[in-house]
Short mmCIF file of N, CA and C in Angstrom, two decimals:
data_model
loop_
_atom_site.label_atom_id
_atom_site.label_comp_id
_atom_site.label_asym_id
_atom_site.label_seq_id
_atom_site.Cartn_x
_atom_site.Cartn_y
_atom_site.Cartn_z
N SER A 1 99.93 113.82 112.46
CA SER A 1 101.08 112.94 112.60
C SER A 1 101.22 112.51 114.06
N THR A 2 102.01 111.48 114.28
CA THR A 2 102.23 110.98 115.64
C THR A 2 102.85 112.05 116.52
N LEU A 3 103.83 112.77 115.99
CA LEU A 3 104.46 113.83 116.80
C LEU A 3 103.45 114.91 117.18
N GLU A 4 102.59 115.27 116.27
CA GLU A 4 101.59 116.30 116.58
C GLU A 4 100.61 115.83 117.65
N ARG A 5 100.34 114.54 117.69
CA ARG A 5 99.45 113.99 118.72
C ARG A 5 100.13 113.93 120.08
N LEU A 6 101.44 113.60 120.09
CA LEU A 6 102.14 113.32 121.34
C LEU A 6 102.92 114.49 121.92
N VAL A 7 103.25 115.46 121.11
CA VAL A 7 104.09 116.57 121.56
C VAL A 7 103.28 117.86 121.61
N ASP A 8 103.42 118.59 122.69
CA ASP A 8 102.73 119.87 122.85
C ASP A 8 103.62 120.97 122.27
N PHE A 9 103.47 121.19 120.96
CA PHE A 9 104.31 122.19 120.29
C PHE A 9 103.98 123.61 120.73
N ASP A 10 102.75 123.86 121.15
CA ASP A 10 102.42 125.19 121.69
C ASP A 10 103.24 125.46 122.95
N ARG A 11 103.39 124.45 123.78
CA ARG A 11 104.20 124.61 125.00
C ARG A 11 105.67 124.82 124.65
N ILE A 12 106.18 124.03 123.72
CA ILE A 12 107.58 124.20 123.29
C ILE A 12 107.80 125.61 122.77
N ASN A 13 106.85 126.11 121.99
CA ASN A 13 107.00 127.42 121.37
C ASN A 13 106.59 128.58 122.27
N SER A 14 106.15 128.29 123.49
CA SER A 14 105.82 129.35 124.44
C SER A 14 107.08 130.03 124.95
N LYS A 15 108.22 129.39 124.74
CA LYS A 15 109.54 129.90 125.16
C LYS A 15 109.71 129.93 126.67
N ALA A 16 108.84 129.22 127.40
CA ALA A 16 109.03 129.12 128.85
C ALA A 16 110.36 128.44 129.16
N MET A 17 110.76 127.55 128.27
CA MET A 17 112.06 126.88 128.36
C MET A 17 112.65 126.86 126.95
N ARG A 18 113.93 127.09 126.87
CA ARG A 18 114.57 127.08 125.56
C ARG A 18 114.63 125.66 125.02
N PHE A 19 114.36 125.51 123.72
CA PHE A 19 114.37 124.21 123.07
C PHE A 19 115.15 124.34 121.77
N SER A 20 116.17 123.51 121.61
CA SER A 20 116.99 123.53 120.39
C SER A 20 117.27 122.11 119.95
N VAL A 21 117.22 121.88 118.65
CA VAL A 21 117.64 120.60 118.08
C VAL A 21 118.51 120.91 116.87
N GLY A 22 119.49 120.04 116.64
CA GLY A 22 120.41 120.25 115.53
C GLY A 22 120.18 119.25 114.41
N ALA A 23 120.46 119.70 113.20
CA ALA A 23 120.38 118.84 112.02
C ALA A 23 121.48 119.29 111.06
N VAL A 24 121.82 118.42 110.14
CA VAL A 24 122.85 118.74 109.14
C VAL A 24 122.16 119.10 107.84
N GLN A 25 122.48 120.26 107.31
CA GLN A 25 121.96 120.65 106.00
C GLN A 25 122.70 119.81 104.95
N VAL A 26 121.98 118.97 104.23
CA VAL A 26 122.59 118.01 103.32
C VAL A 26 123.42 118.71 102.25
N ARG A 27 122.94 119.81 101.70
CA ARG A 27 123.62 120.50 100.61
C ARG A 27 124.99 121.03 101.02
N THR A 28 125.11 121.54 102.26
CA THR A 28 126.37 122.16 102.68
C THR A 28 127.19 121.31 103.64
N GLY A 29 126.53 120.38 104.33
CA GLY A 29 127.23 119.59 105.35
C GLY A 29 127.39 120.34 106.66
N ASN A 30 126.75 121.50 106.78
CA ASN A 30 126.86 122.31 108.00
C ASN A 30 125.74 121.99 108.98
N THR A 31 126.05 122.11 110.26
CA THR A 31 125.04 121.92 111.29
C THR A 31 124.18 123.17 111.38
N VAL A 32 122.88 122.96 111.48
CA VAL A 32 121.91 124.03 111.65
C VAL A 32 121.14 123.71 112.92
N TYR A 33 120.89 124.72 113.75
CA TYR A 33 120.12 124.52 114.97
C TYR A 33 118.76 125.15 114.81
N PHE A 34 117.74 124.37 115.09
CA PHE A 34 116.37 124.86 115.12
C PHE A 34 116.07 125.18 116.58
N ASP A 35 115.80 126.44 116.86
CA ASP A 35 115.74 126.95 118.22
C ASP A 35 114.45 127.75 118.41
N ASN A 36 113.69 127.45 119.46
CA ASN A 36 112.42 128.13 119.65
C ASN A 36 112.57 129.62 119.97
N HIS A 37 113.78 130.10 120.20
CA HIS A 37 113.98 131.54 120.38
C HIS A 37 114.16 132.25 119.05
N HIS A 38 114.30 131.47 117.97
CA HIS A 38 114.52 132.07 116.65
C HIS A 38 113.45 131.70 115.63
N GLN A 39 112.68 130.64 115.90
CA GLN A 39 111.66 130.20 114.95
C GLN A 39 110.67 129.30 115.67
N ARG A 40 109.53 129.11 115.03
CA ARG A 40 108.53 128.19 115.57
C ARG A 40 108.96 126.77 115.27
N ILE A 41 109.00 125.93 116.31
CA ILE A 41 109.40 124.53 116.17
C ILE A 41 108.17 123.70 115.82
N GLY A 42 108.33 122.82 114.84
CA GLY A 42 107.26 121.93 114.43
C GLY A 42 107.77 120.51 114.31
N PRO A 43 106.90 119.58 113.97
CA PRO A 43 107.30 118.18 113.84
C PRO A 43 108.45 117.98 112.86
N GLU A 44 108.47 118.77 111.81
CA GLU A 44 109.52 118.62 110.79
C GLU A 44 110.92 118.86 111.37
N HIS A 45 111.04 119.75 112.34
CA HIS A 45 112.35 120.01 112.95
C HIS A 45 112.83 118.82 113.78
N ILE A 46 111.90 118.21 114.50
CA ILE A 46 112.24 117.02 115.29
C ILE A 46 112.60 115.87 114.36
N MET A 47 111.82 115.71 113.30
CA MET A 47 112.09 114.63 112.35
C MET A 47 113.43 114.82 111.66
N ALA A 48 113.77 116.06 111.30
CA ALA A 48 115.06 116.33 110.66
C ALA A 48 116.20 115.98 111.60
N SER A 49 116.04 116.30 112.87
CA SER A 49 117.09 116.03 113.86
C SER A 49 117.32 114.55 114.07
N GLY A 50 116.34 113.73 113.71
CA GLY A 50 116.47 112.28 113.89
C GLY A 50 116.52 111.49 112.60
N ALA A 51 116.68 112.16 111.47
CA ALA A 51 116.68 111.48 110.16
C ALA A 51 118.07 110.92 109.87
N LEU A 52 118.38 109.81 110.48
CA LEU A 52 119.71 109.20 110.35
C LEU A 52 119.76 108.31 109.10
N PRO A 53 120.61 108.69 108.13
CA PRO A 53 120.73 107.85 106.94
C PRO A 53 121.52 106.59 107.26
N PRO A 54 121.36 105.53 106.55
CA PRO A 54 120.48 105.35 105.40
C PRO A 54 119.07 104.91 105.78
N ALA A 55 118.78 104.75 107.06
CA ALA A 55 117.46 104.26 107.47
C ALA A 55 116.35 105.26 107.17
N PHE A 56 116.66 106.56 107.25
CA PHE A 56 115.64 107.58 107.04
C PHE A 56 116.06 108.56 105.96
N ALA A 57 115.10 108.93 105.14
CA ALA A 57 115.34 109.93 104.10
C ALA A 57 115.53 111.30 104.75
N PRO A 58 116.20 112.21 104.07
CA PRO A 58 116.31 113.56 104.62
C PRO A 58 114.93 114.21 104.72
N VAL A 59 114.81 115.13 105.65
CA VAL A 59 113.56 115.88 105.83
C VAL A 59 113.75 117.25 105.19
N VAL A 60 112.82 117.64 104.34
CA VAL A 60 112.91 118.92 103.64
C VAL A 60 112.14 119.98 104.43
N ILE A 61 112.84 121.07 104.75
CA ILE A 61 112.25 122.21 105.45
C ILE A 61 112.58 123.46 104.65
N GLU A 62 111.55 124.15 104.20
CA GLU A 62 111.72 125.38 103.41
C GLU A 62 112.70 125.17 102.25
N GLY A 63 112.56 124.05 101.55
CA GLY A 63 113.37 123.79 100.36
C GLY A 63 114.75 123.21 100.61
N GLU A 64 115.15 123.05 101.86
CA GLU A 64 116.46 122.49 102.19
C GLU A 64 116.29 121.12 102.83
N ALA A 65 117.16 120.18 102.46
CA ALA A 65 117.12 118.82 103.01
C ALA A 65 118.03 118.74 104.24
N TYR A 66 117.55 118.03 105.27
CA TYR A 66 118.30 117.89 106.52
C TYR A 66 118.36 116.43 106.96
N TRP A 67 119.51 116.09 107.56
CA TRP A 67 119.70 114.79 108.19
C TRP A 67 120.00 114.99 109.67
N ASP A 68 120.05 113.90 110.39
CA ASP A 68 120.36 113.87 111.82
C ASP A 68 121.62 114.68 112.11
N GLY A 69 121.55 115.57 113.10
CA GLY A 69 122.70 116.38 113.47
C GLY A 69 123.88 115.59 113.99
N GLY A 70 123.63 114.37 114.46
CA GLY A 70 124.70 113.52 114.98
C GLY A 70 125.70 113.09 113.92
N ILE A 71 125.37 113.27 112.67
CA ILE A 71 126.32 112.95 111.60
C ILE A 71 127.58 113.81 111.75
N VAL A 72 127.39 115.06 112.18
CA VAL A 72 128.51 115.99 112.33
C VAL A 72 128.95 116.09 113.79
N SER A 73 127.99 116.20 114.69
CA SER A 73 128.31 116.34 116.12
C SER A 73 127.22 115.68 116.94
N ASN A 74 127.54 114.55 117.55
CA ASN A 74 126.53 113.82 118.30
C ASN A 74 126.17 114.52 119.62
N THR A 75 127.08 115.30 120.15
CA THR A 75 126.82 116.01 121.40
C THR A 75 127.23 117.48 121.25
N PRO A 76 126.36 118.29 120.66
CA PRO A 76 126.72 119.68 120.35
C PRO A 76 126.60 120.62 121.56
N LEU A 77 127.36 120.32 122.59
CA LEU A 77 127.29 121.12 123.81
C LEU A 77 127.73 122.57 123.58
N GLN A 78 128.62 122.80 122.65
CA GLN A 78 129.12 124.16 122.41
C GLN A 78 127.98 125.12 122.05
N TYR A 79 127.01 124.66 121.28
CA TYR A 79 125.87 125.51 120.92
C TYR A 79 125.13 125.96 122.18
N VAL A 80 124.93 125.04 123.10
CA VAL A 80 124.24 125.36 124.35
C VAL A 80 125.03 126.40 125.13
N LEU A 81 126.33 126.18 125.24
CA LEU A 81 127.17 127.11 126.00
C LEU A 81 127.22 128.49 125.36
N ASP A 82 127.27 128.53 124.04
CA ASP A 82 127.35 129.81 123.33
C ASP A 82 126.03 130.58 123.36
N ASN A 83 124.92 129.90 123.59
CA ASN A 83 123.61 130.53 123.49
C ASN A 83 122.81 130.52 124.79
N ARG A 84 123.47 130.26 125.90
CA ARG A 84 122.74 130.22 127.17
C ARG A 84 122.38 131.63 127.61
N GLY A 85 121.33 131.70 128.37
CA GLY A 85 120.87 132.99 128.89
C GLY A 85 121.66 133.39 130.12
N LYS A 86 121.18 134.42 130.78
CA LYS A 86 121.88 134.92 131.96
C LYS A 86 121.55 134.12 133.21
N GLY A 87 120.46 133.39 133.19
CA GLY A 87 120.07 132.58 134.34
C GLY A 87 120.81 131.26 134.36
N LYS A 88 120.37 130.40 135.25
CA LYS A 88 120.97 129.07 135.36
C LYS A 88 120.62 128.25 134.13
N THR A 89 121.54 127.39 133.73
CA THR A 89 121.34 126.53 132.57
C THR A 89 121.44 125.07 132.98
N LEU A 90 120.46 124.29 132.59
CA LEU A 90 120.50 122.85 132.78
C LEU A 90 120.63 122.23 131.40
N ALA A 91 121.74 121.57 131.16
CA ALA A 91 121.97 120.92 129.87
C ALA A 91 122.12 119.43 130.10
N VAL A 92 121.43 118.64 129.29
CA VAL A 92 121.52 117.19 129.38
C VAL A 92 122.21 116.70 128.12
N GLN A 93 123.33 116.02 128.30
CA GLN A 93 124.10 115.49 127.18
C GLN A 93 124.17 113.98 127.33
N VAL A 94 123.75 113.27 126.31
CA VAL A 94 123.72 111.82 126.35
C VAL A 94 124.69 111.27 125.31
N ASP A 95 125.64 110.48 125.75
CA ASP A 95 126.56 109.79 124.84
C ASP A 95 126.13 108.34 124.80
N LEU A 96 125.55 107.93 123.68
CA LEU A 96 125.04 106.57 123.58
C LEU A 96 126.13 105.55 123.32
N PHE A 97 127.18 105.98 122.65
CA PHE A 97 128.23 105.05 122.27
C PHE A 97 129.58 105.60 122.70
N SER A 98 130.42 104.73 123.17
CA SER A 98 131.77 105.12 123.55
C SER A 98 132.57 105.47 122.30
N ALA A 99 133.39 106.50 122.40
CA ALA A 99 134.25 106.87 121.28
C ALA A 99 135.45 105.94 121.18
N ARG A 100 135.65 105.14 122.18
CA ARG A 100 136.79 104.22 122.20
C ARG A 100 136.33 102.82 121.81
N GLY A 101 137.19 102.12 121.15
CA GLY A 101 136.86 100.75 120.77
C GLY A 101 137.75 100.30 119.64
N ASP A 102 137.48 99.11 119.16
CA ASP A 102 138.27 98.55 118.07
C ASP A 102 137.99 99.30 116.78
N LEU A 103 138.98 99.36 115.92
CA LEU A 103 138.84 99.97 114.61
C LEU A 103 137.92 99.10 113.76
N PRO A 104 136.82 99.66 113.23
CA PRO A 104 135.93 98.84 112.41
C PRO A 104 136.62 98.45 111.10
N THR A 105 136.35 97.25 110.67
CA THR A 105 136.96 96.75 109.43
C THR A 105 135.96 96.62 108.29
N ASN A 106 134.67 96.87 108.58
CA ASN A 106 133.66 96.85 107.53
C ASN A 106 132.48 97.72 107.96
N MET A 107 131.52 97.92 107.07
CA MET A 107 130.40 98.82 107.35
C MET A 107 129.56 98.32 108.53
N ALA A 108 129.33 97.03 108.62
CA ALA A 108 128.53 96.49 109.72
C ALA A 108 129.18 96.78 111.07
N ALA A 109 130.49 96.68 111.14
CA ALA A 109 131.21 96.95 112.39
C ALA A 109 131.18 98.44 112.73
N ALA A 110 131.13 99.29 111.70
CA ALA A 110 131.11 100.73 111.92
C ALA A 110 129.76 101.20 112.44
N MET A 111 128.72 100.44 112.16
CA MET A 111 127.37 100.84 112.58
C MET A 111 127.06 100.17 113.87
#
């Protein structure tokens, strides 16, 4: 796959730096974090974290379907704060869209 060609998953999974991505479990609506300190990260975890409906189908991992974590929390900083180590932490949070603006009146305006 493209991700396997472009991403060094061995480096990500070496745990030299913590790596976490969030996705929403479709069945429960709960956020799940895929974290290299708890499991081996693969292309499917990255794809699940970016599977934004309706453009992308959910990604199935171990029998569970996942969508983009931004459906529930676009900037899940609390997970980082709750799971940081004892050393210094560098967290990058990107807000692509302002939370302020006009009230959308149709689906096109909401997207």
